[in-house]
Amino acid sequence: MLKITYILTDADILNGTFSILVVVFSIIIGIYIASRYFKYGDENFLFIGAAWIGLNQGWWPSSVSFIKTLLTMEPLADSLYFLIGNIGVPIFTLGWMYALTKLMYPKYKTYILIAFSVFMVFFEIYLFTLLFLDPSFIGIVNGAVDVEYDSIFRLILLSDVALVFITGLHFAVKSIRSKNQATTLKGKFLFIAFISYFFGAIADTLPLSPLFLPIIRIILILSGIAFYFGWVLPEPVKNIFIRKK
């Protein structure tokens, strides 16, 4: 079988490098949030930490493909690219919904989770069906590290992101209205995190110049830091914004 080598372009290197940065930061932040479970015994930290890692799953395949191409001069196969980037999307979101419904909608938790579980099953069946029939139905991989999704599949992914965005903002606003100063501050950081992430995620689907791509990826990384502050408010940060009387 003839192997076609691929030489990474400057744009590929820029894209791949910043994809790796987004993934690495999201994993570090997610693991640290999840580790709070062992300190406080609250399982919500496990699900929320995992959810943040999963929310950045879209940059996993470009990172893996970039590294593979650097080492072998062969990018990921399209089917594997789509599999890595999407198989865990509904699973991680389900974890997010589990934590949020437990915190905000305990009375409706079962109904909401059942409804989302149905969506999760539909998504996985749809994904594997398209992968089996023809991966190009999902989208087109451009080069080694960029992808253009089909309009229907993109809409499904955006719906998933929008769900996290809306529920996250709702929780943030509710926290901001708290009479507890620390909770209010956490809510503000979460509000910033969700706004900046949603903006960055949407902007990243557009064709970006070498100038704007790093800016958008940095915004995504900063959204993760704000997310971390929103759940695990470090004492030094707390002392900066909340003055003791």
CSV table of C-alpha atoms in Angstrom, one decimal:
chain,number,residue,atom,x,y,z
A,1,MET,CA,0.0,0.0,0.0
A,2,LEU,CA,1.4,3.4,-1.1
A,3,LYS,CA,2.0,5.8,1.8
A,4,ILE,CA,1.6,9.5,1.1
A,5,THR,CA,3.9,11.6,3.3
A,6,TYR,CA,2.6,15.0,4.5
A,7,ILE,CA,4.9,17.9,5.3
A,8,LEU,CA,3.5,20.2,8.0
A,9,THR,CA,3.1,23.8,6.9
A,10,ASP,CA,3.7,26.8,9.1
A,11,ALA,CA,-0.1,27.2,9.5
A,12,ASP,CA,-0.3,23.5,10.6
A,13,ILE,CA,2.5,24.0,13.1
A,14,LEU,CA,0.9,27.1,14.6
A,15,ASN,CA,-2.5,25.4,14.7
A,16,GLY,CA,-1.2,22.1,16.2
A,17,THR,CA,1.0,23.8,18.8
A,18,PHE,CA,-1.9,25.9,20.1
A,19,SER,CA,-4.2,22.9,20.0
A,20,ILE,CA,-1.8,21.1,22.3
A,21,LEU,CA,-1.7,24.0,24.6
A,22,VAL,CA,-5.5,24.1,24.9
A,23,VAL,CA,-5.6,20.4,25.6
A,24,VAL,CA,-2.8,20.4,28.1
A,25,PHE,CA,-4.2,23.3,30.1
A,26,SER,CA,-7.7,21.8,30.0
A,27,ILE,CA,-6.5,18.5,31.3
A,28,ILE,CA,-4.4,20.1,34.1
A,29,ILE,CA,-7.4,22.3,35.2
A,30,GLY,CA,-9.8,19.4,34.9
A,31,ILE,CA,-7.7,17.1,37.0
A,32,TYR,CA,-7.1,19.7,39.6
A,33,ILE,CA,-10.8,20.4,40.0
A,34,ALA,CA,-11.6,16.7,40.1
A,35,SER,CA,-8.9,16.2,42.8
A,36,ARG,CA,-10.9,18.5,45.1
A,37,TYR,CA,-13.2,15.4,45.6
A,38,PHE,CA,-10.5,13.8,47.7
A,39,LYS,CA,-10.4,16.9,49.9
A,40,TYR,CA,-14.1,17.7,50.3
A,41,GLY,CA,-15.7,14.4,49.4
A,42,ASP,CA,-18.0,16.1,46.9
A,43,GLU,CA,-18.5,14.0,43.8
A,44,ASN,CA,-19.6,17.1,41.8
A,45,PHE,CA,-15.9,18.0,41.5
A,46,LEU,CA,-15.2,14.8,39.7
A,47,PHE,CA,-17.9,15.3,37.1
A,48,ILE,CA,-17.2,19.0,36.7
A,49,GLY,CA,-13.4,18.4,36.3
A,50,ALA,CA,-14.1,15.7,33.7
A,51,ALA,CA,-16.6,17.9,31.9
A,52,TRP,CA,-14.0,20.6,31.4
A,53,ILE,CA,-11.6,18.2,29.9
A,54,GLY,CA,-14.3,16.8,27.7
A,55,LEU,CA,-15.5,20.2,26.7
A,56,ASN,CA,-12.2,20.7,25.0
A,57,GLN,CA,-12.3,17.4,23.2
A,58,GLY,CA,-12.6,19.2,19.9
A,59,TRP,CA,-8.9,20.0,20.0
A,60,TRP,CA,-7.8,16.4,20.9
A,61,PRO,CA,-7.6,15.0,17.3
A,62,SER,CA,-5.7,18.0,15.9
A,63,SER,CA,-3.2,17.6,18.7
A,64,VAL,CA,-2.8,13.9,18.2
A,65,SER,CA,-2.6,14.3,14.4
A,66,PHE,CA,0.0,17.1,14.7
A,67,ILE,CA,2.2,14.9,16.9
A,68,LYS,CA,1.8,11.9,14.7
A,69,THR,CA,2.6,13.9,11.6
A,70,LEU,CA,5.7,15.3,13.2
A,71,LEU,CA,6.9,11.8,14.0
A,72,THR,CA,5.8,9.8,11.0
A,73,MET,CA,4.9,12.4,8.3
A,74,GLU,CA,1.4,10.8,8.2
A,75,PRO,CA,-1.6,12.5,9.6
A,76,LEU,CA,-4.5,10.7,11.3
A,77,ALA,CA,-6.9,8.8,9.1
A,78,ASP,CA,-10.1,10.8,8.8
A,79,SER,CA,-12.2,8.2,10.6
A,80,LEU,CA,-9.9,8.2,13.6
A,81,TYR,CA,-9.7,12.0,13.6
A,82,PHE,CA,-13.5,12.2,13.9
A,83,LEU,CA,-13.7,9.4,16.4
A,84,ILE,CA,-11.2,11.0,18.8
A,85,GLY,CA,-12.8,14.3,18.5
A,86,ASN,CA,-16.4,13.3,19.1
A,87,ILE,CA,-16.9,9.9,20.8
A,88,GLY,CA,-16.8,11.4,24.3
A,89,VAL,CA,-18.7,14.6,23.7
A,90,PRO,CA,-22.2,13.5,25.0
A,91,ILE,CA,-20.6,11.4,27.7
A,92,PHE,CA,-18.7,14.3,29.2
A,93,THR,CA,-21.7,16.5,28.8
A,94,LEU,CA,-23.9,14.0,30.7
A,95,GLY,CA,-21.4,14.2,33.5
A,96,TRP,CA,-21.8,18.0,33.5
A,97,MET,CA,-25.6,17.7,33.5
A,98,TYR,CA,-25.4,15.2,36.4
A,99,ALA,CA,-23.5,17.7,38.5
A,100,LEU,CA,-25.6,20.8,37.5
A,101,THR,CA,-28.9,19.1,38.0
A,102,LYS,CA,-27.8,17.9,41.4
A,103,LEU,CA,-26.8,21.4,42.3
A,104,MET,CA,-29.7,23.3,40.7
A,105,TYR,CA,-32.6,21.1,39.6
A,106,PRO,CA,-32.6,18.1,42.1
A,107,LYS,CA,-36.4,17.6,41.6
A,108,TYR,CA,-36.0,17.3,37.9
A,109,LYS,CA,-32.7,15.5,37.9
A,110,THR,CA,-34.0,12.1,36.8
A,111,TYR,CA,-36.1,13.5,33.9
A,112,ILE,CA,-33.3,15.7,32.6
A,113,LEU,CA,-30.7,13.0,32.7
A,114,ILE,CA,-33.0,10.5,31.0
A,115,ALA,CA,-33.8,13.0,28.2
A,116,PHE,CA,-30.1,13.7,27.7
A,117,SER,CA,-29.2,10.0,27.8
A,118,VAL,CA,-31.6,9.5,24.9
A,119,PHE,CA,-29.7,12.3,23.0
A,120,MET,CA,-26.4,10.6,24.0
A,121,VAL,CA,-27.4,7.3,22.5
A,122,PHE,CA,-28.7,9.0,19.3
A,123,PHE,CA,-25.4,10.9,18.9
A,124,GLU,CA,-23.3,7.8,19.3
A,125,ILE,CA,-25.4,5.8,16.9
A,126,TYR,CA,-25.3,8.7,14.4
A,127,LEU,CA,-21.6,9.1,14.8
A,128,PHE,CA,-20.7,5.4,14.3
A,129,THR,CA,-23.2,5.1,11.4
A,130,LEU,CA,-21.5,7.9,9.5
A,131,LEU,CA,-18.1,6.6,10.3
A,132,PHE,CA,-19.1,3.2,8.9
A,133,LEU,CA,-20.8,4.5,5.8
A,134,ASP,CA,-18.4,7.3,4.9
A,135,PRO,CA,-16.5,9.6,7.2
A,136,SER,CA,-16.9,12.5,4.7
A,137,PHE,CA,-20.5,12.7,5.8
A,138,ILE,CA,-19.2,14.0,9.1
A,139,GLY,CA,-16.8,16.5,7.6
A,140,ILE,CA,-13.6,17.1,5.7
A,141,VAL,CA,-10.2,17.0,7.3
A,142,ASN,CA,-8.0,19.7,5.8
A,143,GLY,CA,-4.3,18.9,6.0
A,144,ALA,CA,-3.2,17.4,9.3
A,145,VAL,CA,-4.8,19.6,12.0
A,146,ASP,CA,-7.9,21.3,10.7
A,147,VAL,CA,-11.4,20.1,10.0
A,148,GLU,CA,-14.6,21.4,8.4
A,149,TYR,CA,-17.7,19.7,9.8
A,150,ASP,CA,-20.8,19.0,7.8
A,151,SER,CA,-23.5,21.5,8.6
A,152,ILE,CA,-25.8,19.0,10.3
A,153,PHE,CA,-23.0,17.5,12.4
A,154,ARG,CA,-21.8,21.0,13.3
A,155,LEU,CA,-25.3,21.9,14.4
A,156,ILE,CA,-25.4,18.9,16.7
A,157,LEU,CA,-22.0,19.8,18.3
A,158,LEU,CA,-23.0,23.5,18.7
A,159,SER,CA,-26.2,22.4,20.4
A,160,ASP,CA,-24.2,20.4,22.9
A,161,VAL,CA,-21.9,23.4,23.5
A,162,ALA,CA,-25.0,25.7,23.8
A,163,LEU,CA,-26.5,23.4,26.4
A,164,VAL,CA,-23.4,23.6,28.6
A,165,PHE,CA,-23.2,27.4,28.0
A,166,ILE,CA,-26.8,28.1,29.0
A,167,THR,CA,-26.8,25.9,32.0
A,168,GLY,CA,-23.4,27.2,33.0
A,169,LEU,CA,-24.5,30.8,32.7
A,170,HIS,CA,-27.6,30.1,34.7
A,171,PHE,CA,-25.5,28.6,37.5
A,172,ALA,CA,-23.1,31.5,37.3
A,173,VAL,CA,-25.8,34.1,37.6
A,174,LYS,CA,-27.4,32.3,40.5
A,175,SER,CA,-24.0,32.3,42.3
A,176,ILE,CA,-23.5,36.0,41.6
A,177,ARG,CA,-26.8,36.8,43.3
A,178,SER,CA,-25.6,35.0,46.5
A,179,LYS,CA,-25.2,37.0,49.7
A,180,ASN,CA,-21.9,35.2,50.3
A,181,GLN,CA,-19.0,37.2,48.9
A,182,ALA,CA,-16.9,34.2,48.0
A,183,THR,CA,-19.8,32.5,46.2
A,184,THR,CA,-20.5,35.8,44.3
A,185,LEU,CA,-16.9,36.0,43.2
A,186,LYS,CA,-16.9,32.4,42.0
A,187,GLY,CA,-20.1,33.2,40.0
A,188,LYS,CA,-18.3,36.1,38.3
A,189,PHE,CA,-15.4,34.0,37.3
A,190,LEU,CA,-17.7,31.3,36.0
A,191,PHE,CA,-19.7,33.9,34.0
A,192,ILE,CA,-16.4,35.1,32.5
A,193,ALA,CA,-15.4,31.5,31.8
A,194,PHE,CA,-18.5,30.5,29.9
A,195,ILE,CA,-18.7,33.8,27.9
A,196,SER,CA,-15.1,33.6,26.9
A,197,TYR,CA,-15.2,29.9,26.1
A,198,PHE,CA,-18.4,30.1,24.0
A,199,PHE,CA,-16.9,33.1,22.1
A,200,GLY,CA,-13.6,31.3,21.6
A,201,ALA,CA,-15.2,28.0,20.6
A,202,ILE,CA,-17.5,29.7,18.0
A,203,ALA,CA,-14.6,31.8,16.7
A,204,ASP,CA,-12.4,28.8,16.3
A,205,THR,CA,-14.8,27.2,13.8
A,206,LEU,CA,-14.1,30.2,11.5
A,207,PRO,CA,-11.1,30.5,9.1
A,208,LEU,CA,-8.5,32.3,11.3
A,209,SER,CA,-5.4,34.2,10.2
A,210,PRO,CA,-2.0,33.4,11.9
A,211,LEU,CA,-2.6,36.5,14.0
A,212,PHE,CA,-6.0,35.7,15.3
A,213,LEU,CA,-5.6,32.0,15.8
A,214,PRO,CA,-3.2,32.3,18.8
A,215,ILE,CA,-5.5,35.0,20.3
A,216,ILE,CA,-8.6,32.8,20.1
A,217,ARG,CA,-6.7,29.8,21.6
A,218,ILE,CA,-5.3,32.0,24.4
A,219,ILE,CA,-8.9,33.2,25.2
A,220,LEU,CA,-9.9,29.5,25.4
A,221,ILE,CA,-7.0,28.8,27.8
A,222,LEU,CA,-7.9,31.9,29.9
A,223,SER,CA,-11.5,30.7,30.0
A,224,GLY,CA,-10.2,27.5,31.7
A,225,ILE,CA,-8.3,29.5,34.3
A,226,ALA,CA,-11.5,31.5,35.0
A,227,PHE,CA,-13.4,28.2,35.2
A,228,TYR,CA,-10.9,26.9,37.7
A,229,PHE,CA,-11.2,30.0,39.9
A,230,GLY,CA,-15.0,29.6,39.7
A,231,TRP,CA,-14.9,26.2,41.3
A,232,VAL,CA,-11.7,26.2,43.3
A,233,LEU,CA,-11.2,29.8,44.5
A,234,PRO,CA,-7.6,30.0,45.6
A,235,GLU,CA,-7.0,31.9,48.8
A,236,PRO,CA,-4.6,34.5,47.2
A,237,VAL,CA,-7.2,35.2,44.4
A,238,LYS,CA,-9.9,35.5,47.0
A,239,ASN,CA,-7.9,37.9,49.1
A,240,ILE,CA,-7.3,40.2,46.1
A,241,PHE,CA,-10.9,40.6,45.3
A,242,ILE,CA,-12.5,40.3,48.8
A,243,ARG,CA,-11.1,42.6,51.4
A,244,LYS,CA,-11.5,41.5,55.0
A,245,LYS,CA,-13.3,44.0,57.2
